[in-house]
Amino acid sequence: MPCGIYTGMSPSLTDAKRTFDPMTDLHPVRRALLSVSDKTGLIELGKALAERGVELLSTGGTAKALRDAGLAVKDVSEITGFPEMMDGRVKTLHPMVHGGLLALRDNDSHVAAMDEHGIGAIDLLVVNLYPFEATVANGAGYDECIENIDIGGPAMIRAASKNHAFVNVVVDVQDYDALLAELAANDGQTSYAFRQNLAQTAYARTAAYDTAVSNWMADALAAQAPRRRAFAGELKQTLRYGENSHQQAVFYTDGTNRPGVATAVQHQGKELSYNNINDTDAAFELVAEFDPAQGAACAIIKHANPCGVAKGATLIEAYKAAFDCDRTSAFGGIIALNQPLDAETAQEITGIFTEVVIAPGASEEAKAIFAAKKNLRLLTTEALPDVTAGGKTVRQVAGGLLVQNKDNGFIDMDDLKVVTKKAPTEEQMRDLLFAWKVAKHVKSNAIVYVKDGATVGVGAGQMSRLDSAMIAAKKAERMADALGLAQPLTIGSAVASDAFFPFPDGLMEAAEAGATCVIQPGGSMRDDEVIAAADEAGLAMVFTGMRHFRH
């Protein structure tokens, strides 16, 4: 990473030592070392510092940008006596630089060493790192990624952060204004508390950078279980509270830029809550299972479980069918769409209270309709997430982290094995695959009834699969009454189970509810018994060979 330095001795270090108590006093900024890959705001910052009489030190492209803006800058090579070498790999790894960052101004031996060797104090370091994360995200090859691993930048950041009693270190463009405000408020000085906060941010940045490098290398080496694994995030939002009002919570992004709640644009409504974010993520990941090129789809989520999912010729048809699965639970829910929101669907959605709507785009007419609902949040993304993409999921437990590959398992028609005497019809097979996609996103034990491309009963999170089947069927009965139907829509439905039926009882419960075909992983010790029960009941059943537990 290009960095700047300074060697000339400044006005008396002895004076600085005599007047500065790092725990209580303000400390002046007289020299700044600026070297950044991201030049956003650089010229404005350089000019503001120069106007305060701060001496500017730099290298490479940063020095050129500052000079082109008419600012006086000293070069690192002028200080160290060495030119940049080895394709820029070596330029700031030098005692003249690190001595100026690390020297304790109130330590007699440190001051004497600076005097003896002509090392000038550096009061401000402004550095952002080689764009390693962006290089990886752009699909660069191994060697190019290696060349974009910064060495000098992190070394200087860590040195300046360690010496925050005297040195300010800025690693984020968004902190430039705060730095200038601090200098303005304190006549060109900064407080110890301010420098502490900068140091904490700086250490977190180098930790995140090293995390990105180490995780990229683990992936490049196909290391499934590296001995050490790091995780990092960047603060996106301080939340009002967590799952409950007595819990503090914040939202961090991981830099992967996956389309979803972390990268969406919020067009209106109050800030998302912890539960909103969790549920919106669940909704959008589910609706992404359905290719928009093959038709509109809608998912309605409540407490991270789908209470209605459907496809339709249009978005409004998909929404209405999803809503009719469980109108009671849909109240105050999260709605995800797989196509841009249109005005007609937006108008229909406003008929009940909804917390969040997320879609890959929205028309101006739809936005205008939602504008009348001040508490309704509208989020849009540029695309749907790729449900087949890899990645990691992380869950904290007492004393550790559980890490696994993302559940991107995919089943199509050719993967299914018919295990009963009766085979599903083509129409039944479409509903079975639809139910299977939904079951993947339902908390275990999961039972999902589907008819004509829409869920008609969902049983989630029960301790037994039998109970999930019963609950889903019971909810379908209640909705039939509410809709004035002669019979529940589970009659003639397809049913999916996220894991195998360990006994025939859950299967028979589904059959009694009216299911005519079943999709499940298989693999139970009693598969033969379950298959025999299905044959006796006249059911068609297919095995996937893959389960989708979701705890």
Coordinates of C-alpha atoms in Angstrom, one line a residue, residues 50-51 68 76 78 193 209 233 276 306 403 464:
A50 CA -2.6 22.3 4.7
E51 CA -4.7 25.3 5.7
D68 CA -1.8 18.1 -8.9
V76 CA 8.9 8.8 1.3
E78 CA 13.3 11.6 0.3
A193 CA -10.8 9.6 23.5
Y209 CA -8.5 -7.4 5.8
G233 CA -18.1 -7.5 9.4
N276 CA -37.4 -7.4 10.2
P306 CA -43.3 -19.1 5.3
V403 CA -19.7 -23.3 10.5
S464 CA -42.4 -34.5 15.6

